[in-house]
C-alpha cells in the first residue's frame, strides 16, 4: 500500500513538473513575440526603477525592460557594483540605462534616491521591488537573520513603495508597481502556511486587512524569534523568516491595491506581486531549477501589460495564482 502511494505521489510530482516545463517552454516562445505598436504604451521616456538590479533576477528584469525600449534605473547597495552592471548592459547595446546607490535599510538613502530621481528624470512610471535577502538553503531553517530578512524584504519594500508613490508620473496607462515575492508566502498554500486560522481569515478579507495587522503579525513573529518560542508559533515551516517576509509583502500588495484603487483616472497606480520560482541565483545558493530569463519574465510582463487594470493580484508563469 505504501509503495502504491509513493508511486502515485511520484507520478503526481512528475506530472506537475511536466506541466511546469511545458508552461516555461510556452513562455520562452511568448517572449520572442514582439509587442504590437498599439500595445506599446511605453517609450524611451518611460522610467523603470528596479531595486537590487545589479545581479540575478533584478539584473535580468532590467535587461529585458531596457530591451523593450524603457529607460531603466537599476539600484544597488554598492554603487560601484551598479556601475559595473550598467557597463555590461551598455556593452550589450542597451544605452538607456542608469544606476544609483540605494540601501533599503536606510530611510535617508531612499529619500536621497527619490530627490535624485525627481531632479534627473521627473519621477518614474514603473517600480520593480526586487531587492531581497535569504539566508536559508537546502533543508536549513535558521532564524538567526530573521530581523534582517524581514527588515529588508518587507519593511524595505514598503518604505520604497511609500517613497515612490508621490513620484509616480500621471499617465493614462497608470503607474506600475511589481513586487518580486514567493509562493512560500502564500496564505492558503497546502504545505507552507500559517496555522492560525483566525489570522488567515483576517488577512484574506480585504475589509479586515490593514497595515497594522500585517505589521503586528511580523512583530509577533520576531518577538517569538527573540524569546525562542517561534517554533511553536504556527508559522510557515519552510524557510520561516523568508516565508514570513514574503507573506507580509503579498498581504501588503493586496492592501495597497485596495488603497490605491481610489485614485482618479490619469493618476492610477496598479500593484501586483509575482513568484519567479526557485531561480538559479545567489539568493537560492544557485540551487534553483528555473533560469534567470524565466524567473524575470512575469515581472517584465506585469510591468508592461497593455491596458492594465489588473491590481492586487499574485502571479506565476504569467498566470494568476491564489494568495
mmCIF file of C-alpha atoms in Angstrom:
data_model
loop_
_atom_site.group_PDB
_atom_site.id
_atom_site.type_symbol
_atom_site.label_atom_id
_atom_site.label_comp_id
_atom_site.label_asym_id
_atom_site.label_seq_id
_atom_site.Cartn_x
_atom_site.Cartn_y
_atom_site.Cartn_z
ATOM 1 C CA UNK A 1 0.000 0.000 0.000
ATOM 2 C CA UNK A 2 2.803 2.399 0.970
ATOM 3 C CA UNK A 3 4.602 1.532 -2.277
ATOM 4 C CA UNK A 4 1.488 2.254 -4.335
ATOM 5 C CA UNK A 5 1.007 5.568 -2.537
ATOM 6 C CA UNK A 6 4.619 6.536 -3.130
ATOM 7 C CA UNK A 7 4.352 5.630 -6.812
ATOM 8 C CA UNK A 8 1.176 7.701 -7.050
ATOM 9 C CA UNK A 9 2.949 10.593 -5.332
ATOM 10 C CA UNK A 10 5.914 10.299 -7.680
ATOM 11 C CA UNK A 11 3.573 10.162 -10.667
ATOM 12 C CA UNK A 12 1.786 13.274 -9.428
ATOM 13 C CA UNK A 13 5.119 15.080 -8.904
ATOM 14 C CA UNK A 14 6.390 14.109 -12.343
ATOM 15 C CA UNK A 15 3.138 15.240 -13.979
ATOM 16 C CA UNK A 16 3.326 18.589 -12.175
ATOM 17 C CA UNK A 17 6.940 19.009 -13.295
ATOM 18 C CA UNK A 18 5.947 18.120 -16.861
ATOM 19 C CA UNK A 19 3.171 20.729 -16.785
ATOM 20 C CA UNK A 20 5.517 23.362 -15.427
ATOM 21 C CA UNK A 21 8.226 22.614 -18.011
ATOM 22 C CA UNK A 22 5.636 22.838 -20.780
ATOM 23 C CA UNK A 23 4.436 26.190 -19.405
ATOM 24 C CA UNK A 24 8.009 27.541 -19.270
ATOM 25 C CA UNK A 25 8.518 26.474 -22.899
ATOM 26 C CA UNK A 26 5.344 28.352 -23.857
ATOM 27 C CA UNK A 27 6.605 31.434 -22.025
ATOM 28 C CA UNK A 28 10.006 31.279 -23.748
ATOM 29 C CA UNK A 29 8.094 31.327 -27.016
ATOM 30 C CA UNK A 30 5.834 34.205 -25.898
ATOM 31 C CA UNK A 31 8.954 36.186 -25.002
ATOM 32 C CA UNK A 32 10.113 36.069 -28.613
ATOM 33 C CA UNK A 33 6.894 37.679 -29.889
ATOM 34 C CA UNK A 34 7.364 41.466 -30.018
ATOM 35 C CA UNK A 35 4.658 43.759 -28.666
ATOM 36 C CA UNK A 36 2.499 45.285 -31.410
ATOM 37 C CA UNK A 37 2.642 49.072 -31.787
ATOM 38 C CA UNK A 38 -0.885 49.505 -30.414
ATOM 39 C CA UNK A 39 0.113 47.573 -27.250
ATOM 40 C CA UNK A 40 3.183 49.652 -26.530
ATOM 41 C CA UNK A 41 2.012 52.297 -24.093
ATOM 42 C CA UNK A 42 5.647 52.990 -23.177
ATOM 43 C CA UNK A 43 8.589 54.732 -24.840
ATOM 44 C CA UNK A 44 12.128 55.826 -24.030
ATOM 45 C CA UNK A 45 10.528 58.496 -21.814
ATOM 46 C CA UNK A 46 9.062 55.738 -19.605
ATOM 47 C CA UNK A 47 11.171 55.331 -16.481
ATOM 48 C CA UNK A 48 11.505 51.995 -14.688
ATOM 49 C CA UNK A 49 13.287 51.633 -11.355
ATOM 50 C CA UNK A 50 14.491 48.129 -10.459
ATOM 51 C CA UNK A 51 15.836 47.626 -6.916
ATOM 52 C CA UNK A 52 18.652 45.123 -6.467
ATOM 53 C CA UNK A 53 19.139 45.372 -10.217
ATOM 54 C CA UNK A 54 22.840 44.614 -10.127
ATOM 55 C CA UNK A 55 22.564 40.806 -10.283
ATOM 56 C CA UNK A 56 20.291 37.810 -10.569
ATOM 57 C CA UNK A 57 16.617 38.362 -11.349
ATOM 58 C CA UNK A 58 16.881 42.141 -10.877
ATOM 59 C CA UNK A 59 19.622 42.419 -13.477
ATOM 60 C CA UNK A 60 17.655 40.279 -15.932
ATOM 61 C CA UNK A 61 14.450 42.298 -15.368
ATOM 62 C CA UNK A 62 16.485 45.457 -16.051
ATOM 63 C CA UNK A 63 17.944 43.924 -19.217
ATOM 64 C CA UNK A 64 14.579 42.779 -20.579
ATOM 65 C CA UNK A 65 12.852 46.106 -19.809
ATOM 66 C CA UNK A 66 15.675 48.059 -21.474
ATOM 67 C CA UNK A 67 15.443 45.686 -24.435
ATOM 68 C CA UNK A 68 11.742 46.619 -24.770
ATOM 69 C CA UNK A 69 12.726 50.293 -25.035
ATOM 70 C CA UNK A 70 12.101 51.526 -21.497
ATOM 71 C CA UNK A 71 14.673 53.697 -19.700
ATOM 72 C CA UNK A 72 15.883 51.648 -16.735
ATOM 73 C CA UNK A 73 17.468 52.793 -13.497
ATOM 74 C CA UNK A 74 18.844 49.896 -11.537
ATOM 75 C CA UNK A 75 19.760 50.337 -7.903
ATOM 76 C CA UNK A 76 22.306 48.502 -5.789
ATOM 77 C CA UNK A 77 23.555 48.813 -2.230
ATOM 78 C CA UNK A 78 27.106 49.124 -3.520
ATOM 79 C CA UNK A 79 27.403 51.965 -6.042
ATOM 80 C CA UNK A 80 30.447 50.513 -7.848
ATOM 81 C CA UNK A 81 28.642 47.204 -8.476
ATOM 82 C CA UNK A 82 25.781 49.143 -10.098
ATOM 83 C CA UNK A 83 28.254 50.923 -12.394
ATOM 84 C CA UNK A 84 29.710 47.546 -13.472
ATOM 85 C CA UNK A 85 26.210 46.208 -14.157
ATOM 86 C CA UNK A 86 25.192 49.034 -16.463
ATOM 87 C CA UNK A 87 28.513 48.716 -18.308
ATOM 88 C CA UNK A 88 27.536 45.119 -19.123
ATOM 89 C CA UNK A 89 24.124 46.275 -20.394
ATOM 90 C CA UNK A 90 25.669 49.083 -22.447
ATOM 91 C CA UNK A 91 28.186 46.696 -23.978
ATOM 92 C CA UNK A 92 25.180 44.588 -24.970
ATOM 93 C CA UNK A 93 23.810 47.564 -26.919
ATOM 94 C CA UNK A 94 21.359 48.913 -24.330
ATOM 95 C CA UNK A 95 22.078 52.606 -23.900
ATOM 96 C CA UNK A 96 19.102 53.912 -21.880
ATOM 97 C CA UNK A 97 20.241 52.511 -18.541
ATOM 98 C CA UNK A 98 21.499 54.224 -15.422
ATOM 99 C CA UNK A 99 22.272 53.213 -11.861
ATOM 100 C CA UNK A 100 22.128 54.719 -8.394
ATOM 101 C CA UNK A 101 23.134 53.633 -4.925
ATOM 102 C CA UNK A 102 20.215 52.589 -2.717
ATOM 103 C CA UNK A 103 20.071 50.879 0.661
ATOM 104 C CA UNK A 104 16.542 49.840 1.608
ATOM 105 C CA UNK A 105 17.529 49.638 5.266
ATOM 106 C CA UNK A 106 18.413 53.327 5.305
ATOM 107 C CA UNK A 107 15.494 55.799 5.006
ATOM 108 C CA UNK A 108 17.890 58.657 4.175
ATOM 109 C CA UNK A 109 19.303 56.610 1.269
ATOM 110 C CA UNK A 110 15.758 56.149 -0.065
ATOM 111 C CA UNK A 111 14.899 59.851 0.196
ATOM 112 C CA UNK A 112 18.218 60.830 -1.397
ATOM 113 C CA UNK A 113 17.452 58.460 -4.284
ATOM 114 C CA UNK A 114 13.954 59.971 -4.607
ATOM 115 C CA UNK A 115 15.382 63.501 -4.841
ATOM 116 C CA UNK A 116 17.915 62.420 -7.481
ATOM 117 C CA UNK A 117 15.213 60.611 -9.476
ATOM 118 C CA UNK A 118 12.869 63.611 -9.459
ATOM 119 C CA UNK A 119 15.608 66.049 -10.386
ATOM 120 C CA UNK A 120 17.030 63.953 -13.244
ATOM 121 C CA UNK A 121 14.020 62.076 -14.588
ATOM 122 C CA UNK A 122 10.967 63.871 -13.223
ATOM 123 C CA UNK A 123 9.811 60.719 -11.440
ATOM 124 C CA UNK A 124 9.049 57.166 -12.535
ATOM 125 C CA UNK A 125 6.389 55.038 -14.260
ATOM 126 C CA UNK A 126 7.369 51.529 -13.190
ATOM 127 C CA UNK A 127 8.778 50.306 -9.872
ATOM 128 C CA UNK A 128 10.046 46.734 -9.553
ATOM 129 C CA UNK A 129 10.792 45.821 -5.942
ATOM 130 C CA UNK A 130 13.268 43.027 -6.419
ATOM 131 C CA UNK A 131 15.882 43.640 -3.703
ATOM 132 C CA UNK A 132 15.727 40.942 -1.060
ATOM 133 C CA UNK A 133 17.790 38.600 1.090
ATOM 134 C CA UNK A 134 17.630 34.948 2.126
ATOM 135 C CA UNK A 135 19.975 33.014 4.409
ATOM 136 C CA UNK A 136 18.441 29.530 4.292
ATOM 137 C CA UNK A 137 19.338 26.849 1.770
ATOM 138 C CA UNK A 138 18.504 23.166 1.382
ATOM 139 C CA UNK A 139 16.768 21.875 4.495
ATOM 140 C CA UNK A 140 18.095 24.653 6.767
ATOM 141 C CA UNK A 141 15.613 26.709 8.723
ATOM 142 C CA UNK A 142 17.639 29.110 10.827
ATOM 143 C CA UNK A 143 16.094 32.340 12.135
ATOM 144 C CA UNK A 144 19.456 33.813 13.075
ATOM 145 C CA UNK A 145 18.983 36.588 10.478
ATOM 146 C CA UNK A 146 15.188 36.924 10.811
ATOM 147 C CA UNK A 147 15.321 40.635 11.683
ATOM 148 C CA UNK A 148 17.418 41.476 8.645
ATOM 149 C CA UNK A 149 15.263 39.331 6.336
ATOM 150 C CA UNK A 150 12.002 40.975 7.488
ATOM 151 C CA UNK A 151 13.549 44.439 7.620
ATOM 152 C CA UNK A 152 14.856 44.176 4.038
ATOM 153 C CA UNK A 153 12.221 42.096 2.272
ATOM 154 C CA UNK A 154 9.119 43.562 3.894
ATOM 155 C CA UNK A 155 9.864 46.913 5.541
ATOM 156 C CA UNK A 156 12.403 47.884 2.844
ATOM 157 C CA UNK A 157 9.892 47.141 0.091
ATOM 158 C CA UNK A 158 7.203 49.033 1.967
ATOM 159 C CA UNK A 159 9.447 52.074 2.527
ATOM 160 C CA UNK A 160 10.331 52.096 -1.151
ATOM 161 C CA UNK A 161 6.684 51.975 -2.231
ATOM 162 C CA UNK A 162 5.726 54.765 0.172
ATOM 163 C CA UNK A 163 8.600 56.944 -1.081
ATOM 164 C CA UNK A 164 7.969 56.304 -4.794
ATOM 165 C CA UNK A 165 4.169 56.733 -4.937
ATOM 166 C CA UNK A 166 4.378 60.558 -4.835
ATOM 167 C CA UNK A 167 6.964 60.402 -7.655
ATOM 168 C CA UNK A 168 4.836 58.235 -9.967
ATOM 169 C CA UNK A 169 4.140 60.191 -13.144
ATOM 170 C CA UNK A 170 0.466 60.694 -14.008
ATOM 171 C CA UNK A 171 -0.478 58.818 -17.198
ATOM 172 C CA UNK A 172 -3.415 57.201 -18.915
ATOM 173 C CA UNK A 173 -1.626 53.827 -18.744
ATOM 174 C CA UNK A 174 -1.229 54.131 -14.974
ATOM 175 C CA UNK A 175 1.842 53.632 -12.810
ATOM 176 C CA UNK A 176 3.006 50.060 -12.230
ATOM 177 C CA UNK A 177 4.428 48.510 -9.074
ATOM 178 C CA UNK A 178 5.648 44.909 -9.232
ATOM 179 C CA UNK A 179 6.786 43.100 -6.080
ATOM 180 C CA UNK A 180 9.024 40.084 -6.544
ATOM 181 C CA UNK A 181 7.622 37.673 -3.988
ATOM 182 C CA UNK A 182 7.320 33.924 -3.440
ATOM 183 C CA UNK A 183 4.834 31.086 -3.335
ATOM 184 C CA UNK A 184 6.411 30.330 0.044
ATOM 185 C CA UNK A 185 4.459 33.340 1.305
ATOM 186 C CA UNK A 186 1.070 32.064 0.216
ATOM 187 C CA UNK A 187 -1.678 32.487 2.747
ATOM 188 C CA UNK A 188 -3.579 29.389 1.701
ATOM 189 C CA UNK A 189 -0.833 27.185 0.312
ATOM 190 C CA UNK A 190 -1.211 23.480 1.073
ATOM 191 C CA UNK A 191 2.116 22.963 2.788
ATOM 192 C CA UNK A 192 3.698 26.184 3.917
ATOM 193 C CA UNK A 193 1.008 28.226 5.596
ATOM 194 C CA UNK A 194 0.017 29.968 8.803
ATOM 195 C CA UNK A 195 -1.696 27.616 11.235
ATOM 196 C CA UNK A 196 -3.652 30.425 12.892
ATOM 197 C CA UNK A 197 -6.978 30.238 11.080
ATOM 198 C CA UNK A 198 -8.328 33.464 12.562
ATOM 199 C CA UNK A 199 -5.280 35.399 11.376
ATOM 200 C CA UNK A 200 -5.541 33.759 7.945
ATOM 201 C CA UNK A 201 -9.187 34.840 7.729
ATOM 202 C CA UNK A 202 -8.351 38.434 8.693
ATOM 203 C CA UNK A 203 -5.521 38.601 6.172
ATOM 204 C CA UNK A 204 -7.734 37.079 3.458
ATOM 205 C CA UNK A 205 -10.583 39.533 3.872
ATOM 206 C CA UNK A 206 -9.854 42.889 2.235
ATOM 207 C CA UNK A 207 -12.285 44.537 4.690
ATOM 208 C CA UNK A 208 -10.246 43.407 7.728
ATOM 209 C CA UNK A 209 -6.814 43.640 6.094
ATOM 210 C CA UNK A 210 -4.852 46.618 7.455
ATOM 211 C CA UNK A 211 -1.233 47.654 7.504
ATOM 212 C CA UNK A 212 -1.294 47.372 11.319
ATOM 213 C CA UNK A 213 -2.459 43.762 11.078
ATOM 214 C CA UNK A 214 0.478 42.874 8.813
ATOM 215 C CA UNK A 215 2.984 44.792 10.954
ATOM 216 C CA UNK A 216 1.644 43.195 14.164
ATOM 217 C CA UNK A 217 1.921 39.702 12.677
ATOM 218 C CA UNK A 218 5.543 40.330 11.711
ATOM 219 C CA UNK A 219 6.304 41.885 15.129
ATOM 220 C CA UNK A 220 4.771 38.858 16.916
ATOM 221 C CA UNK A 221 6.921 36.504 14.857
ATOM 222 C CA UNK A 222 10.111 38.498 15.565
ATOM 223 C CA UNK A 223 9.308 38.667 19.285
ATOM 224 C CA UNK A 224 8.931 34.875 19.340
ATOM 225 C CA UNK A 225 12.248 34.544 17.494
ATOM 226 C CA UNK A 226 13.813 36.683 20.202
ATOM 227 C CA UNK A 227 12.393 34.686 23.100
ATOM 228 C CA UNK A 228 12.919 31.303 21.380
ATOM 229 C CA UNK A 229 9.253 30.253 21.081
ATOM 230 C CA UNK A 230 8.810 30.746 17.319
ATOM 231 C CA UNK A 231 8.850 27.016 16.505
ATOM 232 C CA UNK A 232 5.525 26.509 18.271
ATOM 233 C CA UNK A 233 4.029 29.743 16.848
ATOM 234 C CA UNK A 234 2.288 28.078 13.900
ATOM 235 C CA UNK A 235 4.370 29.957 11.324
ATOM 236 C CA UNK A 236 5.181 28.522 7.862
ATOM 237 C CA UNK A 237 7.578 25.584 8.428
ATOM 238 C CA UNK A 238 9.870 26.064 5.386
ATOM 239 C CA UNK A 239 12.440 28.921 5.400
ATOM 240 C CA UNK A 240 10.248 30.538 8.061
ATOM 241 C CA UNK A 241 11.823 34.015 8.142
ATOM 242 C CA UNK A 242 11.878 34.334 4.327
ATOM 243 C CA UNK A 243 8.332 32.935 4.025
ATOM 244 C CA UNK A 244 7.074 35.394 6.640
ATOM 245 C CA UNK A 245 8.693 38.322 4.824
ATOM 246 C CA UNK A 246 7.009 37.314 1.560
ATOM 247 C CA UNK A 247 3.668 36.594 3.251
ATOM 248 C CA UNK A 248 3.817 40.175 4.534
ATOM 249 C CA UNK A 249 4.729 41.512 1.047
ATOM 250 C CA UNK A 250 1.812 39.634 -0.531
ATOM 251 C CA UNK A 251 -0.644 40.926 2.071
ATOM 252 C CA UNK A 252 0.720 44.470 1.701
ATOM 253 C CA UNK A 253 0.326 44.215 -2.099
ATOM 254 C CA UNK A 254 -3.376 43.484 -1.656
ATOM 255 C CA UNK A 255 -3.781 46.186 0.997
ATOM 256 C CA UNK A 256 -2.106 48.820 -1.200
ATOM 257 C CA UNK A 257 -4.077 47.813 -4.306
ATOM 258 C CA UNK A 258 -7.279 48.467 -2.361
ATOM 259 C CA UNK A 259 -5.961 51.798 -1.064
ATOM 260 C CA UNK A 260 -4.629 52.942 -4.466
ATOM 261 C CA UNK A 261 -7.829 51.987 -6.296
ATOM 262 C CA UNK A 262 -9.386 55.241 -5.033
ATOM 263 C CA UNK A 263 -7.014 57.356 -7.134
ATOM 264 C CA UNK A 264 -8.629 59.292 -10.007
ATOM 265 C CA UNK A 265 -8.214 58.363 -13.688
ATOM 266 C CA UNK A 266 -4.928 59.598 -15.075
ATOM 267 C CA UNK A 267 -3.301 59.016 -11.667
ATOM 268 C CA UNK A 268 -3.984 55.300 -11.300
ATOM 269 C CA UNK A 269 -1.297 53.037 -9.855
ATOM 270 C CA UNK A 270 -1.541 49.255 -10.253
ATOM 271 C CA UNK A 271 0.332 46.976 -7.863
ATOM 272 C CA UNK A 272 0.852 43.206 -8.149
ATOM 273 C CA UNK A 273 3.253 40.590 -6.876
ATOM 274 C CA UNK A 274 4.678 37.512 -8.548
ATOM 275 C CA UNK A 275 6.696 34.416 -7.777
ATOM 276 C CA UNK A 276 9.695 33.934 -10.084
ATOM 277 C CA UNK A 277 10.129 30.322 -8.991
ATOM 278 C CA UNK A 278 13.275 28.930 -7.382
ATOM 279 C CA UNK A 279 15.785 30.551 -9.723
ATOM 280 C CA UNK A 280 19.488 29.720 -10.180
ATOM 281 C CA UNK A 281 20.817 32.857 -8.448
ATOM 282 C CA UNK A 282 22.828 33.775 -5.348
ATOM 283 C CA UNK A 283 19.568 34.063 -3.372
ATOM 284 C CA UNK A 284 18.976 30.289 -3.708
ATOM 285 C CA UNK A 285 22.660 29.397 -3.433
ATOM 286 C CA UNK A 286 22.439 28.685 -7.197
ATOM 287 C CA UNK A 287 20.342 25.624 -6.316
ATOM 288 C CA UNK A 288 17.261 26.764 -8.223
ATOM 289 C CA UNK A 289 15.736 24.928 -11.153
ATOM 290 C CA UNK A 290 14.451 27.967 -13.070
ATOM 291 C CA UNK A 291 16.600 30.009 -15.470
ATOM 292 C CA UNK A 292 17.059 33.688 -14.704
ATOM 293 C CA UNK A 293 15.321 34.607 -18.005
ATOM 294 C CA UNK A 294 12.221 32.648 -16.986
ATOM 295 C CA UNK A 295 12.418 34.000 -13.425
ATOM 296 C CA UNK A 296 12.384 37.598 -14.676
ATOM 297 C CA UNK A 297 9.677 37.010 -17.278
ATOM 298 C CA UNK A 298 6.459 37.552 -15.292
ATOM 299 C CA UNK A 299 7.915 40.660 -13.649
ATOM 300 C CA UNK A 300 8.619 42.238 -17.044
ATOM 301 C CA UNK A 301 5.236 41.085 -18.394
ATOM 302 C CA UNK A 302 3.397 42.661 -15.423
ATOM 303 C CA UNK A 303 5.400 45.893 -15.767
ATOM 304 C CA UNK A 304 4.372 46.276 -19.404
ATOM 305 C CA UNK A 305 0.842 44.824 -19.504
ATOM 306 C CA UNK A 306 -1.140 46.814 -22.083
ATOM 307 C CA UNK A 307 -4.406 48.401 -20.843
ATOM 308 C CA UNK A 308 -3.679 47.092 -17.391
ATOM 309 C CA UNK A 309 -6.411 47.449 -14.869
ATOM 310 C CA UNK A 310 -5.136 44.380 -13.035
ATOM 311 C CA UNK A 311 -4.211 45.122 -9.442
ATOM 312 C CA UNK A 312 -3.801 43.388 -6.091
ATOM 313 C CA UNK A 313 -3.117 40.017 -7.700
ATOM 314 C CA UNK A 314 -0.432 37.351 -7.392
ATOM 315 C CA UNK A 315 1.129 35.720 -10.455
ATOM 316 C CA UNK A 316 3.489 32.944 -11.508
ATOM 317 C CA UNK A 317 4.445 31.971 -15.068
ATOM 318 C CA UNK A 318 2.184 34.774 -16.436
ATOM 319 C CA UNK A 319 -0.889 33.315 -14.728
ATOM 320 C CA UNK A 320 -2.794 34.495 -11.692
ATOM 321 C CA UNK A 321 -2.435 32.221 -8.663
ATOM 322 C CA UNK A 322 -4.139 32.346 -5.267
ATOM 323 C CA UNK A 323 -2.575 34.251 -2.412
#
